PDB file of C-alpha atoms in Angstrom:
ATOM      1  CA  MET H   1     -50.241  -0.296 -23.723  1.00 47.00           C
ATOM      2  CA  LYS H   2     -48.490   2.378 -25.801  1.00 48.00           C
ATOM      3  CA  THR H   3     -47.416   4.134 -22.605  1.00 46.00           C
ATOM      4  CA  PHE H   4     -45.946   0.917 -21.193  1.00 39.00           C
ATOM      5  CA  SER H   5     -44.099   0.188 -24.463  1.00 40.00           C
ATOM      6  CA  ALA H   6     -42.692   3.717 -24.561  1.00 41.00           C
ATOM      7  CA  LEU H   7     -41.573   3.447 -20.923  1.00 38.00           C
ATOM      8  CA  LEU H   8     -39.963   0.067 -21.552  1.00 38.00           C
ATOM      9  CA  LEU H   9     -38.189   1.363 -24.659  1.00 38.00           C
ATOM     10  CA  SER H  10     -36.961   4.459 -22.779  1.00 42.00           C
ATOM     11  CA  THR H  11     -35.654   2.276 -19.963  1.00 39.00           C
ATOM     12  CA  VAL H  12     -33.720   0.091 -22.421  1.00 39.00           C
ATOM     13  CA  PHE H  13     -32.070   3.157 -24.014  1.00 40.00           C
ATOM     14  CA  ILE H  14     -31.186   4.634 -20.616  1.00 42.00           C
ATOM     15  CA  LEU H  15     -29.682   1.364 -19.369  1.00 46.00           C
ATOM     16  CA  ALA H  16     -27.734   0.943 -22.602  1.00 48.00           C
ATOM     17  CA  ASP H  17     -26.174   4.409 -22.188  1.00 50.00           C
ATOM     18  CA  PRO H  18     -22.820   3.915 -20.375  1.00 48.00           C
ATOM     19  CA  SER H  19     -23.049   7.368 -18.800  1.00 50.00           C
ATOM     20  CA  PHE H  20     -25.881   6.037 -16.620  1.00 48.00           C
ATOM     21  CA  ALA H  21     -23.853   3.083 -15.357  1.00 50.00           C
ATOM     22  CA  ALA H  22     -22.624   3.122 -11.783  1.00 50.00           C
ATOM     23  CA  PRO H  23     -18.921   3.962 -11.506  1.00 52.00           C
ATOM     24  CA  VAL H  24     -16.567   1.073 -10.911  1.00 49.00           C
ATOM     25  CA  PRO H  25     -15.153   1.403  -7.394  1.00 46.00           C
ATOM     26  CA  LYS H  26     -11.383   1.906  -7.283  1.00 52.00           C
ATOM     27  CA  GLU H  27      -9.094   0.233  -4.786  1.00 54.00           C
ATOM     28  CA  ASN H  28      -9.149   2.353  -1.663  1.00 54.00           C
ATOM     29  CA  PRO H  29      -5.583   3.572  -1.111  1.00 57.00           C
ATOM     30  CA  LYS H  30      -6.373   4.627   2.459  1.00 69.00           C
ATOM     31  CA  PRO H  31      -4.319   2.447   4.751  1.00 73.00           C
ATOM     32  CA  THR H  32      -5.720   0.748   7.769  1.00 83.00           C
ATOM     33  CA  THR H  33      -3.761  -1.364  10.180  1.00 83.00           C
ATOM     34  CA  GLU H  34      -5.654  -4.441   8.980  1.00 89.00           C
ATOM     35  CA  LYS H  35      -4.697  -3.812   5.320  1.00 90.00           C
ATOM     36  CA  LEU H  36      -1.041  -3.214   6.173  1.00 94.00           C
ATOM     37  CA  VAL H  37      -0.491  -6.157   8.534  1.00 94.00           C
ATOM     38  CA  GLY H  38       2.066  -8.522   7.074  1.00 95.00           C
ATOM     39  CA  VAL H  39       5.521  -8.537   5.542  1.00 97.00           C
ATOM     40  CA  TRP H  40       6.245  -6.345   2.515  1.00 97.00           C
ATOM     41  CA  LYS H  41       9.368  -6.614   0.347  1.00 97.00           C
ATOM     42  CA  LEU H  42      10.757  -3.621  -1.518  1.00 96.00           C
ATOM     43  CA  ALA H  43      10.383  -4.337  -5.243  1.00 96.00           C
ATOM     44  CA  LYS H  44      11.272  -0.937  -6.781  1.00 95.00           C
ATOM     45  CA  THR H  45      12.559   2.357  -5.496  1.00 94.00           C
ATOM     46  CA  ASP H  46      13.721   5.695  -6.811  1.00 93.00           C
ATOM     47  CA  ALA H  47      16.479   5.639  -4.173  1.00 88.00           C
ATOM     48  CA  LYS H  48      19.922   4.286  -4.972  1.00 89.00           C
ATOM     49  CA  LEU H  49      20.543   1.098  -2.995  1.00 86.00           C
ATOM     50  CA  PRO H  50      23.691  -1.022  -2.831  1.00 88.00           C
ATOM     51  CA  ASP H  51      23.781  -4.006  -5.187  1.00 88.00           C
ATOM     52  CA  GLY H  52      22.226  -7.107  -3.640  1.00 89.00           C
ATOM     53  CA  MET H  53      20.328  -5.178  -0.960  1.00 92.00           C
ATOM     54  CA  GLU H  54      16.913  -6.441   0.081  1.00 94.00           C
ATOM     55  CA  VAL H  55      14.541  -4.503   2.311  1.00 94.00           C
ATOM     56  CA  THR H  56      11.445  -5.818   4.070  1.00 95.00           C
ATOM     57  CA  VAL H  57       9.078  -4.099   6.441  1.00 96.00           C
ATOM     58  CA  GLU H  58       6.671  -5.954   8.697  1.00 96.00           C
ATOM     59  CA  PHE H  59       3.562  -4.240  10.031  1.00 96.00           C
ATOM     60  CA  THR H  60       1.862  -5.938  13.003  1.00 95.00           C
ATOM     61  CA  ALA H  61      -1.730  -5.669  14.209  1.00 94.00           C
ATOM     62  CA  ASP H  62      -0.638  -3.945  17.420  1.00 95.00           C
ATOM     63  CA  GLY H  63       1.007  -1.037  15.544  1.00 96.00           C
ATOM     64  CA  ALA H  64       4.590  -2.275  15.660  1.00 97.00           C
ATOM     65  CA  LEU H  65       6.904  -2.424  12.666  1.00 95.00           C
ATOM     66  CA  VAL H  66      10.140  -4.225  11.936  1.00 95.00           C
ATOM     67  CA  LEU H  67      12.479  -3.039   9.163  1.00 93.00           C
ATOM     68  CA  ARG H  68      15.015  -5.568   7.920  1.00 93.00           C
ATOM     69  CA  MET H  69      17.828  -4.798   5.495  1.00 92.00           C
ATOM     70  CA  SER H  70      20.182  -7.385   4.094  1.00 92.00           C
ATOM     71  CA  ILE H  71      22.842  -7.654   1.447  1.00 90.00           C
ATOM     72  CA  ASP H  72      23.311 -10.961  -0.359  1.00 85.00           C
ATOM     73  CA  ASN H  73      20.897 -12.786   1.996  1.00 78.00           C
ATOM     74  CA  THR H  74      22.856 -11.811   5.120  1.00 78.00           C
ATOM     75  CA  THR H  75      20.831  -9.758   7.607  1.00 72.00           C
ATOM     76  CA  ASN H  76      22.778  -6.588   8.203  1.00 83.00           C
ATOM     77  CA  SER H  77      20.220  -4.534  10.091  1.00 88.00           C
ATOM     78  CA  VAL H  78      16.991  -4.969  12.023  1.00 91.00           C
ATOM     79  CA  SER H  79      15.218  -1.857  13.295  1.00 93.00           C
ATOM     80  CA  ARG H  80      12.027  -1.747  15.336  1.00 95.00           C
ATOM     81  CA  GLY H  81       9.427   0.943  15.740  1.00 97.00           C
ATOM     82  CA  THR H  82       5.754   1.824  15.662  1.00 97.00           C
ATOM     83  CA  PHE H  83       3.333   3.058  13.011  1.00 97.00           C
ATOM     84  CA  LYS H  84      -0.099   4.587  12.683  1.00 95.00           C
ATOM     85  CA  ALA H  85      -2.253   4.578   9.545  1.00 93.00           C
ATOM     86  CA  ASP H  86      -4.221   7.797   9.031  1.00 90.00           C
ATOM     87  CA  ALA H  87      -6.159   8.734   5.841  1.00 87.00           C
ATOM     88  CA  ASP H  88      -3.592   8.285   3.023  1.00 92.00           C
ATOM     89  CA  LYS H  89      -0.593   8.552   5.386  1.00 95.00           C
ATOM     90  CA  ILE H  90       1.510   6.183   7.422  1.00 96.00           C
ATOM     91  CA  HIS H  91       3.231   7.899  10.348  1.00 97.00           C
ATOM     92  CA  TYR H  92       6.094   5.907  11.798  1.00 97.00           C
ATOM     93  CA  THR H  93       8.834   6.144  14.360  1.00 97.00           C
ATOM     94  CA  ILE H  94      11.771   3.781  14.206  1.00 95.00           C
ATOM     95  CA  GLU H  95      14.829   3.153  16.355  1.00 88.00           C
ATOM     96  CA  SER H  96      18.063   2.543  14.489  1.00 76.00           C
ATOM     97  CA  ALA H  97      21.788   2.805  15.068  1.00 76.00           C
ATOM     98  CA  GLY H  98      21.563   6.503  14.156  1.00 79.00           C
ATOM     99  CA  GLY H  99      18.867   7.144  16.786  1.00 87.00           C
ATOM    100  CA  GLU H 100      15.132   7.666  16.548  1.00 92.00           C
ATOM    101  CA  ARG H 101      13.673   8.641  13.182  1.00 92.00           C
ATOM    102  CA  LYS H 102      10.135   9.869  12.520  1.00 95.00           C
ATOM    103  CA  GLU H 103       8.628  10.133   9.055  1.00 95.00           C
ATOM    104  CA  THR H 104       5.303  10.299   7.308  1.00 96.00           C
ATOM    105  CA  LEU H 105       4.798   8.323   4.111  1.00 96.00           C
ATOM    106  CA  THR H 106       2.061   8.986   1.569  1.00 95.00           C
ATOM    107  CA  VAL H 107       0.191   5.930   0.290  1.00 95.00           C
ATOM    108  CA  LYS H 108      -0.393   6.009  -3.468  1.00 95.00           C
ATOM    109  CA  THR H 109      -1.583   2.422  -3.897  1.00 94.00           C
ATOM    110  CA  LEU H 110      -2.650  -0.236  -1.438  1.00 94.00           C
ATOM    111  CA  THR H 111      -4.039  -3.521  -2.712  1.00 93.00           C
ATOM    112  CA  ALA H 112      -3.890  -7.057  -1.349  1.00 92.00           C
ATOM    113  CA  ASP H 113      -0.382  -7.538  -2.740  1.00 95.00           C
ATOM    114  CA  THR H 114       0.985  -4.081  -3.682  1.00 96.00           C
ATOM    115  CA  LEU H 115       1.923  -1.102  -1.528  1.00 96.00           C
ATOM    116  CA  VAL H 116       3.241   2.049  -3.219  1.00 96.00           C
ATOM    117  CA  LEU H 117       4.561   4.814  -0.992  1.00 96.00           C
ATOM    118  CA  ILE H 118       6.037   8.266  -1.505  1.00 96.00           C
ATOM    119  CA  ASP H 119       8.619   9.185   1.115  1.00 94.00           C
ATOM    120  CA  PRO H 120       9.235  12.720   2.441  1.00 94.00           C
ATOM    121  CA  ASP H 121      11.947  13.236  -0.222  1.00 93.00           C
ATOM    122  CA  LYS H 122       9.327  12.459  -2.942  1.00 95.00           C
ATOM    123  CA  LYS H 123      10.941   9.111  -3.734  1.00 95.00           C
ATOM    124  CA  ARG H 124       8.581   6.339  -4.827  1.00 97.00           C
ATOM    125  CA  GLU H 125       8.864   2.960  -3.113  1.00 96.00           C
ATOM    126  CA  GLU H 126       6.936  -0.071  -4.353  1.00 97.00           C
ATOM    127  CA  PHE H 127       6.481  -3.103  -2.113  1.00 97.00           C
ATOM    128  CA  ARG H 128       5.043  -6.570  -2.744  1.00 97.00           C
ATOM    129  CA  ARG H 129       3.395  -8.587   0.006  1.00 97.00           C
ATOM    130  CA  VAL H 130       5.436 -11.587   1.122  1.00 95.00           C
ATOM    131  CA  LEU H 131       3.494 -14.705   1.966  1.00 83.00           C
ATOM    132  CA  VAL H 132       5.005 -16.030   5.158  1.00 69.00           C
ATOM    133  CA  VAL H 133       4.757 -19.762   5.689  1.00 61.00           C
ATOM    134  CA  LYS H 134       4.206 -20.497   9.381  1.00 65.00           C
ATOM    135  CA  LYS H 135       5.932 -23.593  10.713  1.00 60.00           C
TER     136      LYS H 135
END
């Protein structure tokens, strides 16, 4: 009985010690197409944008992307391209008025409603997921 009591007491002390607790899993920043699918609106950026400019990017399940830029709620530009999620990177190619552009973005945060990217110029871009109401 003494052995059982000692074992029980030892178990209680071990379980009470926070260093024995399992680590809390962190949000996995690794992008997958499924996690990225949807419309994301630029909320913050280190880049200087014109006043009133809004930027959204839409990722689709088939690897397509649509970049929309508008000033004062008037769509000024729509560019289309493709993307691929790989580890903590998003590789994309986009067609715009200036021609084809290829870049790789580094994903710092990816949650259900937040996407934080670092562009090749080390500028931070923070996006919020837009809930699209289908009609």
